Amino acid sequence: MLKGERLISGYGKTQVLRSLSFDLGAHEILGIIGINGMGKTTLLKTVMGLLPVEGGRIVLDGGAIEVLPAYRRSHLGFSYAPQGGAGFPGLTVKENLLLAGMMPGFGRAKPIAEVLCLFPRLEKLLPRPSGALSGGERQLLALARAMVRSPRLLLLDELTEGVQPSVTDEIAECLLSIHRSEKTAMIIADQDLSFLATLVGRALVVQKGQIVAQRTPTELLADNVFEAD
Ligand SMILES: Nc1ncnc2c1ncn2[C@@H]1O[C@H](COP(=O)(O)OP(=O)(O)O)[C@@H](O)[C@H]1O
Ligand SMILES: [Mg+2]
């Protein structure tokens, strides 16, 4: 469904992705792992269109999309939950969800009640300013915002960062249930390898802006997981 071909991208003169290639099957859940600073976030931002591609191509269903800006990619069904969770801290959870639904995008926006079926924990938090949420709650809101429409591709960056284990389990359950019901393809960058092992079919190891190895879910739990093959 989606291919990155020899991608080069970064921040001005700082080149981060250095000829990085990957492919993602339709409905696949793909993990991205690597220690801090290796380029996971840069890869997700480049796929979403938030960083310009300076070399290489991004191909969706056979068509090149690397020149499309992020909003055009969201019309194609790409949805991104950024590291740390985004949203407007001064607005309530409900307002943040409503606003996400008002952004033009792919397909219809779900009514809030339907979004809450996926994320029941958010229901009692609807009136709370999102700036007053805990880390785990903020991540759930980021995921809920990304799921307000029914994306074809979810790009998830460090959803479990600073989240207690019970909430991590809840997020994993939620993602599996979304995948079962909507067949959403996902690229999940995460440091929590046991979380990833419950979700992905395989994970790619990013090292200095390149893919250096591929891991099965079982291999994710072994030693030396970040080393090149
Ligand atoms: N806004 C930025 N400007 C310049 N360099 C950046 C910026 N964001 C990240 N980097 C650098 O890009 C490299 C990869 O970062 P990142 O993709 O965030 O890694 P990861 O998500 O794997 O921790 C790091 O060396 C980081 O310092
Ligand atoms: Mg990151």
PDB file of C-alpha atoms and ligand atoms in Angstrom:
ATOM      1  CA  MET A   1       0.000   0.000   0.000  1.00  0.00           C
ATOM      2  CA  LEU A   2       2.700   2.495   1.026  1.00  0.00           C
ATOM      3  CA  LYS A   3       6.377   2.598   0.177  1.00  0.00           C
ATOM      4  CA  GLY A   4       9.188   4.907   1.174  1.00  0.00           C
ATOM      5  CA  GLU A   5      11.994   4.742  -1.356  1.00  0.00           C
ATOM      6  CA  ARG A   6      15.464   6.011  -0.443  1.00  0.00           C
ATOM      7  CA  LEU A   7      14.014   8.840   1.614  1.00  0.00           C
ATOM      8  CA  ILE A   8      16.201  11.776   2.513  1.00  0.00           C
ATOM      9  CA  SER A   9      14.785  14.277   4.952  1.00  0.00           C
ATOM     10  CA  GLY A  10      15.722  16.380   7.949  1.00  0.00           C
ATOM     11  CA  TYR A  11      15.796  19.878   9.330  1.00  0.00           C
ATOM     12  CA  GLY A  12      17.520  22.371   7.060  1.00  0.00           C
ATOM     13  CA  LYS A  13      21.156  21.405   6.850  1.00  0.00           C
ATOM     14  CA  THR A  14      20.706  18.597   9.379  1.00  0.00           C
ATOM     15  CA  GLN A  15      20.037  15.506   7.322  1.00  0.00           C
ATOM     16  CA  VAL A  16      18.351  12.836   9.461  1.00  0.00           C
ATOM     17  CA  LEU A  17      16.835  10.229   7.126  1.00  0.00           C
ATOM     18  CA  ARG A  18      19.635   8.955   4.939  1.00  0.00           C
ATOM     19  CA  SER A  19      18.259   6.922   2.074  1.00  0.00           C
ATOM     20  CA  LEU A  20      15.681   5.159   4.221  1.00  0.00           C
ATOM     21  CA  SER A  21      13.378   2.659   2.512  1.00  0.00           C
ATOM     22  CA  PHE A  22      10.387   0.764   3.911  1.00  0.00           C
ATOM     23  CA  ASP A  23       7.173  -0.760   2.727  1.00  0.00           C
ATOM     24  CA  LEU A  24       3.842  -1.197   4.442  1.00  0.00           C
ATOM     25  CA  GLY A  25       1.184  -3.698   3.389  1.00  0.00           C
ATOM     26  CA  ALA A  26      -2.520  -2.871   3.283  1.00  0.00           C
ATOM     27  CA  HIS A  27      -3.897  -3.267   6.831  1.00  0.00           C
ATOM     28  CA  GLU A  28      -0.419  -3.972   8.217  1.00  0.00           C
ATOM     29  CA  ILE A  29       0.701  -2.837  11.693  1.00  0.00           C
ATOM     30  CA  LEU A  30       4.396  -1.995  11.423  1.00  0.00           C
ATOM     31  CA  GLY A  31       6.635  -1.116  14.367  1.00  0.00           C
ATOM     32  CA  ILE A  32       9.486   1.390  14.250  1.00  0.00           C
ATOM     33  CA  ILE A  33      12.110   1.051  16.953  1.00  0.00           C
ATOM     34  CA  GLY A  34      15.472   2.559  17.744  1.00  0.00           C
ATOM     35  CA  ILE A  35      17.147   4.450  20.551  1.00  0.00           C
ATOM     36  CA  ASN A  36      16.573   8.187  21.037  1.00  0.00           C
ATOM     37  CA  GLY A  37      17.632  10.498  18.261  1.00  0.00           C
ATOM     38  CA  MET A  38      17.830   7.862  15.521  1.00  0.00           C
ATOM     39  CA  GLY A  39      15.082   9.344  13.344  1.00  0.00           C
ATOM     40  CA  LYS A  40      11.773   7.677  14.283  1.00  0.00           C
ATOM     41  CA  THR A  41       9.852  10.928  14.718  1.00  0.00           C
ATOM     42  CA  THR A  42      11.498  12.384  11.619  1.00  0.00           C
ATOM     43  CA  LEU A  43      10.323   9.369   9.621  1.00  0.00           C
ATOM     44  CA  LEU A  44       6.711   9.695  10.801  1.00  0.00           C
ATOM     45  CA  LYS A  45       6.686  13.453  10.137  1.00  0.00           C
ATOM     46  CA  THR A  46       8.108  12.891   6.672  1.00  0.00           C
ATOM     47  CA  VAL A  47       5.436  10.294   5.870  1.00  0.00           C
ATOM     48  CA  MET A  48       2.723  12.659   7.133  1.00  0.00           C
ATOM     49  CA  GLY A  49       4.113  15.520   5.031  1.00  0.00           C
ATOM     50  CA  LEU A  50       5.192  17.707   7.939  1.00  0.00           C
ATOM     51  CA  LEU A  51       8.808  17.647   6.773  1.00  0.00           C
ATOM     52  CA  PRO A  52       9.813  18.043   3.138  1.00  0.00           C
ATOM     53  CA  VAL A  53      11.288  15.094   1.253  1.00  0.00           C
ATOM     54  CA  GLU A  54      14.676  16.164  -0.055  1.00  0.00           C
ATOM     55  CA  GLY A  55      15.329  12.941  -1.919  1.00  0.00           C
ATOM     56  CA  GLY A  56      13.539   9.707  -2.699  1.00  0.00           C
ATOM     57  CA  ARG A  57       9.850   9.011  -3.065  1.00  0.00           C
ATOM     58  CA  ILE A  58       6.749   8.116  -1.073  1.00  0.00           C
ATOM     59  CA  VAL A  59       4.391   5.939  -3.081  1.00  0.00           C
ATOM     60  CA  LEU A  60       0.785   5.238  -2.099  1.00  0.00           C
ATOM     61  CA  ASP A  61      -1.081   2.616  -4.136  1.00  0.00           C
ATOM     62  CA  GLY A  62       1.379   3.149  -6.981  1.00  0.00           C
ATOM     63  CA  GLY A  63       1.185   6.968  -7.044  1.00  0.00           C
ATOM     64  CA  ALA A  64       3.922   9.329  -5.845  1.00  0.00           C
ATOM     65  CA  ILE A  65       2.703  11.523  -2.985  1.00  0.00           C
ATOM     66  CA  GLU A  66       5.906  13.021  -1.573  1.00  0.00           C
ATOM     67  CA  VAL A  67       5.106  16.469  -2.991  1.00  0.00           C
ATOM     68  CA  LEU A  68       1.667  16.599  -1.337  1.00  0.00           C
ATOM     69  CA  PRO A  69       1.349  18.800   1.765  1.00  0.00           C
ATOM     70  CA  ALA A  70       0.094  17.272   5.017  1.00  0.00           C
ATOM     71  CA  TYR A  71      -3.521  18.370   4.567  1.00  0.00           C
ATOM     72  CA  ARG A  72      -3.664  16.606   1.190  1.00  0.00           C
ATOM     73  CA  ARG A  73      -2.297  13.465   2.809  1.00  0.00           C
ATOM     74  CA  SER A  74      -4.959  13.686   5.511  1.00  0.00           C
ATOM     75  CA  HIS A  75      -7.537  13.782   2.708  1.00  0.00           C
ATOM     76  CA  LEU A  76      -5.965  10.536   1.484  1.00  0.00           C
ATOM     77  CA  GLY A  77      -6.574   9.015   4.913  1.00  0.00           C
ATOM     78  CA  PHE A  78      -3.310   9.658   6.758  1.00  0.00           C
ATOM     79  CA  SER A  79      -3.665  10.558  10.418  1.00  0.00           C
ATOM     80  CA  TYR A  80      -0.902  11.402  12.865  1.00  0.00           C
ATOM     81  CA  ALA A  81      -0.772  11.324  16.665  1.00  0.00           C
ATOM     82  CA  PRO A  82       2.373  13.304  17.544  1.00  0.00           C
ATOM     83  CA  GLN A  83       4.823  12.469  20.306  1.00  0.00           C
ATOM     84  CA  GLY A  84       3.667  14.043  23.580  1.00  0.00           C
ATOM     85  CA  GLY A  85       0.088  14.314  22.315  1.00  0.00           C
ATOM     86  CA  ALA A  86      -1.121  17.445  20.591  1.00  0.00           C
ATOM     87  CA  GLY A  87      -4.331  19.377  20.884  1.00  0.00           C
ATOM     88  CA  PHE A  88      -5.039  22.723  22.460  1.00  0.00           C
ATOM     89  CA  PRO A  89      -4.299  22.717  26.210  1.00  0.00           C
ATOM     90  CA  GLY A  90      -6.723  25.576  26.945  1.00  0.00           C
ATOM     91  CA  LEU A  91      -9.643  23.762  25.330  1.00  0.00           C
ATOM     92  CA  THR A  92     -11.567  20.964  26.979  1.00  0.00           C
ATOM     93  CA  VAL A  93     -11.309  17.372  25.846  1.00  0.00           C
ATOM     94  CA  LYS A  94     -14.737  17.691  24.226  1.00  0.00           C
ATOM     95  CA  GLU A  95     -13.750  20.878  22.380  1.00  0.00           C
ATOM     96  CA  ASN A  96     -10.546  19.245  21.171  1.00  0.00           C
ATOM     97  CA  LEU A  97     -12.508  16.284  19.799  1.00  0.00           C
ATOM     98  CA  LEU A  98     -15.094  18.543  18.142  1.00  0.00           C
ATOM     99  CA  LEU A  99     -12.352  20.651  16.599  1.00  0.00           C
ATOM    100  CA  ALA A 100     -10.566  17.593  15.224  1.00  0.00           C
ATOM    101  CA  GLY A 101     -13.847  16.597  13.571  1.00  0.00           C
ATOM    102  CA  MET A 102     -14.207  20.032  11.975  1.00  0.00           C
ATOM    103  CA  MET A 103     -10.839  19.819  10.243  1.00  0.00           C
ATOM    104  CA  PRO A 104     -11.347  18.808   6.641  1.00  0.00           C
ATOM    105  CA  GLY A 105     -10.140  15.293   6.066  1.00  0.00           C
ATOM    106  CA  PHE A 106     -10.819  11.818   4.860  1.00  0.00           C
ATOM    107  CA  GLY A 107     -14.380  10.481   5.023  1.00  0.00           C
ATOM    108  CA  ARG A 108     -16.966  11.507   7.604  1.00  0.00           C
ATOM    109  CA  ALA A 109     -16.196  12.739  11.108  1.00  0.00           C
ATOM    110  CA  LYS A 110     -17.608  10.434  13.781  1.00  0.00           C
ATOM    111  CA  PRO A 111     -20.053  11.916  16.303  1.00  0.00           C
ATOM    112  CA  ILE A 112     -18.454  12.247  19.750  1.00  0.00           C
ATOM    113  CA  ALA A 113     -20.530   9.356  21.120  1.00  0.00           C
ATOM    114  CA  GLU A 114     -19.007   7.062  18.523  1.00  0.00           C
ATOM    115  CA  VAL A 115     -15.482   8.241  19.339  1.00  0.00           C
ATOM    116  CA  LEU A 116     -16.203   7.586  23.036  1.00  0.00           C
ATOM    117  CA  CYS A 117     -17.156   3.981  22.256  1.00  0.00           C
ATOM    118  CA  LEU A 118     -13.523   3.527  21.233  1.00  0.00           C
ATOM    119  CA  PHE A 119     -12.177   5.525  24.184  1.00  0.00           C
ATOM    120  CA  PRO A 120     -14.614   5.154  27.101  1.00  0.00           C
ATOM    121  CA  ARG A 121     -12.073   6.524  29.583  1.00  0.00           C
ATOM    122  CA  LEU A 122     -12.375   9.948  27.910  1.00  0.00           C
ATOM    123  CA  GLU A 123     -16.085  10.237  28.667  1.00  0.00           C
ATOM    124  CA  LYS A 124     -15.720  11.508  32.231  1.00  0.00           C
ATOM    125  CA  LEU A 125     -12.887  13.784  31.096  1.00  0.00           C
ATOM    126  CA  LEU A 126     -14.910  15.622  28.425  1.00  0.00           C
ATOM    127  CA  PRO A 127     -15.270  18.878  30.439  1.00  0.00           C
ATOM    128  CA  ARG A 128     -11.634  18.920  31.592  1.00  0.00           C
ATOM    129  CA  PRO A 129      -9.111  21.287  29.953  1.00  0.00           C
ATOM    130  CA  SER A 130      -6.784  19.018  28.036  1.00  0.00           C
ATOM    131  CA  GLY A 131      -3.818  20.846  29.595  1.00  0.00           C
ATOM    132  CA  ALA A 132      -4.912  19.319  32.927  1.00  0.00           C
ATOM    133  CA  LEU A 133      -4.791  15.693  31.734  1.00  0.00           C
ATOM    134  CA  SER A 134      -2.251  13.130  32.915  1.00  0.00           C
ATOM    135  CA  GLY A 135       0.323  11.840  30.419  1.00  0.00           C
ATOM    136  CA  GLY A 136      -1.709   8.717  29.687  1.00  0.00           C
ATOM    137  CA  GLU A 137      -4.944  10.639  29.276  1.00  0.00           C
ATOM    138  CA  ARG A 138      -3.235  13.092  26.912  1.00  0.00           C
ATOM    139  CA  GLN A 139      -2.016  10.211  24.754  1.00  0.00           C
ATOM    140  CA  LEU A 140      -5.516   8.730  24.653  1.00  0.00           C
ATOM    141  CA  LEU A 141      -6.851  12.105  23.544  1.00  0.00           C
ATOM    142  CA  ALA A 142      -4.178  12.313  20.820  1.00  0.00           C
ATOM    143  CA  LEU A 143      -5.219   8.871  19.602  1.00  0.00           C
ATOM    144  CA  ALA A 144      -8.918   9.755  19.802  1.00  0.00           C
ATOM    145  CA  ARG A 145      -8.281  12.943  17.788  1.00  0.00           C
ATOM    146  CA  ALA A 146      -6.429  10.911  15.185  1.00  0.00           C
ATOM    147  CA  MET A 147      -9.412   8.496  15.041  1.00  0.00           C
ATOM    148  CA  VAL A 148     -12.182  11.106  14.741  1.00  0.00           C
ATOM    149  CA  ARG A 149     -12.341  10.187  11.107  1.00  0.00           C
ATOM    150  CA  SER A 150     -11.647   6.626  10.003  1.00  0.00           C
ATOM    151  CA  PRO A 151      -8.122   6.917   8.652  1.00  0.00           C
ATOM    152  CA  ARG A 152      -6.564   4.384   6.302  1.00  0.00           C
ATOM    153  CA  LEU A 153      -3.189   4.926   7.925  1.00  0.00           C
ATOM    154  CA  LEU A 154      -2.472   5.831  11.546  1.00  0.00           C
ATOM    155  CA  LEU A 155       0.983   7.207  12.353  1.00  0.00           C
ATOM    156  CA  LEU A 156       1.572   6.886  16.086  1.00  0.00           C
ATOM    157  CA  ASP A 157       4.596   8.404  17.804  1.00  0.00           C
ATOM    158  CA  GLU A 158       5.528   7.194  21.305  1.00  0.00           C
ATOM    159  CA  LEU A 159       1.970   6.709  22.507  1.00  0.00           C
ATOM    160  CA  THR A 160       3.166   4.938  25.652  1.00  0.00           C
ATOM    161  CA  GLU A 161       5.727   7.557  26.711  1.00  0.00           C
ATOM    162  CA  GLY A 162       5.205   8.366  30.408  1.00  0.00           C
ATOM    163  CA  VAL A 163       2.102   6.206  30.580  1.00  0.00           C
ATOM    164  CA  GLN A 164       1.451   3.738  33.398  1.00  0.00           C
ATOM    165  CA  PRO A 165       1.345   0.035  32.420  1.00  0.00           C
ATOM    166  CA  SER A 166      -2.423  -0.376  32.911  1.00  0.00           C
ATOM    167  CA  VAL A 167      -3.089   2.476  30.478  1.00  0.00           C
ATOM    168  CA  THR A 168      -0.520   1.080  28.041  1.00  0.00           C
ATOM    169  CA  ASP A 169      -2.516  -2.178  28.045  1.00  0.00           C
ATOM    170  CA  GLU A 170      -5.686  -0.199  27.442  1.00  0.00           C
ATOM    171  CA  ILE A 171      -4.117   1.641  24.500  1.00  0.00           C
ATOM    172  CA  ALA A 172      -2.936  -1.665  23.008  1.00  0.00           C
ATOM    173  CA  GLU A 173      -6.422  -3.185  23.380  1.00  0.00           C
ATOM    174  CA  CYS A 174      -7.912  -0.117  21.787  1.00  0.00           C
ATOM    175  CA  LEU A 175      -5.547  -0.257  18.806  1.00  0.00           C
ATOM    176  CA  LEU A 176      -6.249  -3.961  18.280  1.00  0.00           C
ATOM    177  CA  SER A 177      -9.973  -3.346  18.384  1.00  0.00           C
ATOM    178  CA  ILE A 178      -9.638  -0.466  15.870  1.00  0.00           C
ATOM    179  CA  HIS A 179      -7.586  -2.749  13.660  1.00  0.00           C
ATOM    180  CA  ARG A 180     -10.147  -5.559  13.904  1.00  0.00           C
ATOM    181  CA  SER A 181     -13.096  -3.326  13.093  1.00  0.00           C
ATOM    182  CA  GLU A 182     -11.611  -0.796  10.661  1.00  0.00           C
ATOM    183  CA  LYS A 183      -8.578  -2.643   9.231  1.00  0.00           C
ATOM    184  CA  THR A 184      -6.541   0.546   9.702  1.00  0.00           C
ATOM    185  CA  ALA A 185      -2.896   0.291   8.656  1.00  0.00           C
ATOM    186  CA  MET A 186      -0.551   1.619  11.344  1.00  0.00           C
ATOM    187  CA  ILE A 187       3.050   2.680  11.710  1.00  0.00           C
ATOM    188  CA  ILE A 188       3.872   2.743  15.415  1.00  0.00           C
ATOM    189  CA  ALA A 189       7.125   4.198  16.751  1.00  0.00           C
ATOM    190  CA  ASP A 190       7.534   3.218  20.376  1.00  0.00           C
ATOM    191  CA  GLN A 191      10.160   2.492  23.009  1.00  0.00           C
ATOM    192  CA  ASP A 192       7.923  -0.007  24.842  1.00  0.00           C
ATOM    193  CA  LEU A 193       8.899  -3.200  23.099  1.00  0.00           C
ATOM    194  CA  SER A 194       6.424  -5.476  24.880  1.00  0.00           C
ATOM    195  CA  PHE A 195       3.621  -3.081  23.863  1.00  0.00           C
ATOM    196  CA  LEU A 196       4.817  -3.332  20.264  1.00  0.00           C
ATOM    197  CA  ALA A 197       5.180  -7.116  20.459  1.00  0.00           C
ATOM    198  CA  THR A 198       1.445  -7.433  21.174  1.00  0.00           C
ATOM    199  CA  LEU A 199       0.553  -5.293  18.157  1.00  0.00           C
ATOM    200  CA  VAL A 200       2.904  -5.548  15.216  1.00  0.00           C
ATOM    201  CA  GLY A 201       3.650  -8.239  12.675  1.00  0.00           C
ATOM    202  CA  ARG A 202       7.216  -6.937  12.420  1.00  0.00           C
ATOM    203  CA  ALA A 203       9.276  -3.951  13.475  1.00  0.00           C
ATOM    204  CA  LEU A 204      12.025  -2.074  11.654  1.00  0.00           C
ATOM    205  CA  VAL A 205      15.114  -0.928  13.523  1.00  0.00           C
ATOM    206  CA  VAL A 206      16.131   2.647  12.708  1.00  0.00           C
ATOM    207  CA  GLN A 207      19.750   3.570  13.288  1.00  0.00           C
ATOM    208  CA  LYS A 208      21.132   6.957  12.235  1.00  0.00           C
ATOM    209  CA  GLY A 209      18.345   7.508   9.751  1.00  0.00           C
ATOM    210  CA  GLN A 210      18.478   4.143   8.063  1.00  0.00           C
ATOM    211  CA  ILE A 211      16.714   0.794   8.510  1.00  0.00           C
ATOM    212  CA  VAL A 212      19.354  -1.641   9.714  1.00  0.00           C
ATOM    213  CA  ALA A 213      17.307  -4.681  10.760  1.00  0.00           C
ATOM    214  CA  GLN A 214      13.835  -6.176  10.984  1.00  0.00           C
ATOM    215  CA  ARG A 215      12.432  -7.934  14.067  1.00  0.00           C
ATOM    216  CA  THR A 216       9.601 -10.377  14.645  1.00  0.00           C
ATOM    217  CA  PRO A 217       7.417  -9.814  17.734  1.00  0.00           C
ATOM    218  CA  THR A 218       9.352 -12.529  19.594  1.00  0.00           C
ATOM    219  CA  GLU A 219      12.681 -10.976  18.656  1.00  0.00           C
ATOM    220  CA  LEU A 220      11.499  -7.645  20.078  1.00  0.00           C
ATOM    221  CA  LEU A 221      11.754  -9.164  23.544  1.00  0.00           C
ATOM    222  CA  ALA A 222      15.285 -10.513  23.049  1.00  0.00           C
ATOM    223  CA  ASP A 223      18.595  -8.792  23.892  1.00  0.00           C
ATOM    224  CA  ASN A 224      20.484  -6.636  21.382  1.00  0.00           C
ATOM    225  CA  VAL A 225      17.233  -5.711  19.723  1.00  0.00           C
ATOM    226  CA  PHE A 226      18.537  -2.354  18.452  1.00  0.00           C
ATOM    227  CA  GLU A 227      21.722  -3.711  16.869  1.00  0.00           C
ATOM    228  CA  ALA A 228      22.200  -4.001  13.129  1.00  0.00           C
ATOM    229  CA  ASP A 229      21.978  -7.506  11.650  1.00  0.00           C
TER     230      ASP A 229
HETATM  231  N1  LIG B   1      13.494  20.457  14.905  1.00  0.00           N
HETATM  232  C1  LIG B   1      14.717  19.911  14.768  1.00  0.00           C
HETATM  233  N2  LIG B   1      15.748  20.634  14.274  1.00  0.00           N
HETATM  234  C2  LIG B   1      16.986  20.101  14.123  1.00  0.00           C
HETATM  235  N3  LIG B   1      17.288  18.820  14.421  1.00  0.00           N
HETATM  236  C3  LIG B   1      16.296  18.053  14.917  1.00  0.00           C
HETATM  237  C4  LIG B   1      14.965  18.552  15.118  1.00  0.00           C
HETATM  238  N4  LIG B   1      14.201  17.548  15.609  1.00  0.00           N
HETATM  239  C5  LIG B   1      15.014  16.491  15.719  1.00  0.00           C
HETATM  240  N5  LIG B   1      16.272  16.777  15.303  1.00  0.00           N
HETATM  241  C6  LIG B   1      17.422  15.855  15.273  1.00  0.00           C
HETATM  242  O1  LIG B   1      17.133  14.808  14.389  1.00  0.00           O
HETATM  243  C7  LIG B   1      17.643  13.575  14.883  1.00  0.00           C
HETATM  244  C8  LIG B   1      16.510  12.546  14.906  1.00  0.00           C
HETATM  245  O2  LIG B   1      15.504  12.980  15.811  1.00  0.00           O
HETATM  246  P1  LIG B   1      14.129  12.233  15.968  1.00  0.00           P
HETATM  247  O3  LIG B   1      13.591  11.895  14.631  1.00  0.00           O
HETATM  248  O4  LIG B   1      13.286  13.068  16.855  1.00  0.00           O
HETATM  249  O5  LIG B   1      14.596  10.891  16.715  1.00  0.00           O
HETATM  250  P2  LIG B   1      13.758   9.825  17.543  1.00  0.00           P
HETATM  251  O6  LIG B   1      12.300  10.089  17.338  1.00  0.00           O
HETATM  252  O7  LIG B   1      14.202   8.496  16.992  1.00  0.00           O
HETATM  253  O8  LIG B   1      14.178   9.990  18.970  1.00  0.00           O
HETATM  254  C9  LIG B   1      18.229  13.863  16.247  1.00  0.00           C
HETATM  255  O9  LIG B   1      19.624  13.981  16.093  1.00  0.00           O
HETATM  256  C10 LIG B   1      17.612  15.175  16.621  1.00  0.00           C
HETATM  257  O10 LIG B   1      18.498  15.930  17.430  1.00  0.00           O
HETATM  258 MG    MG B   2      10.765  10.578  18.642  1.00  0.00          MG
END
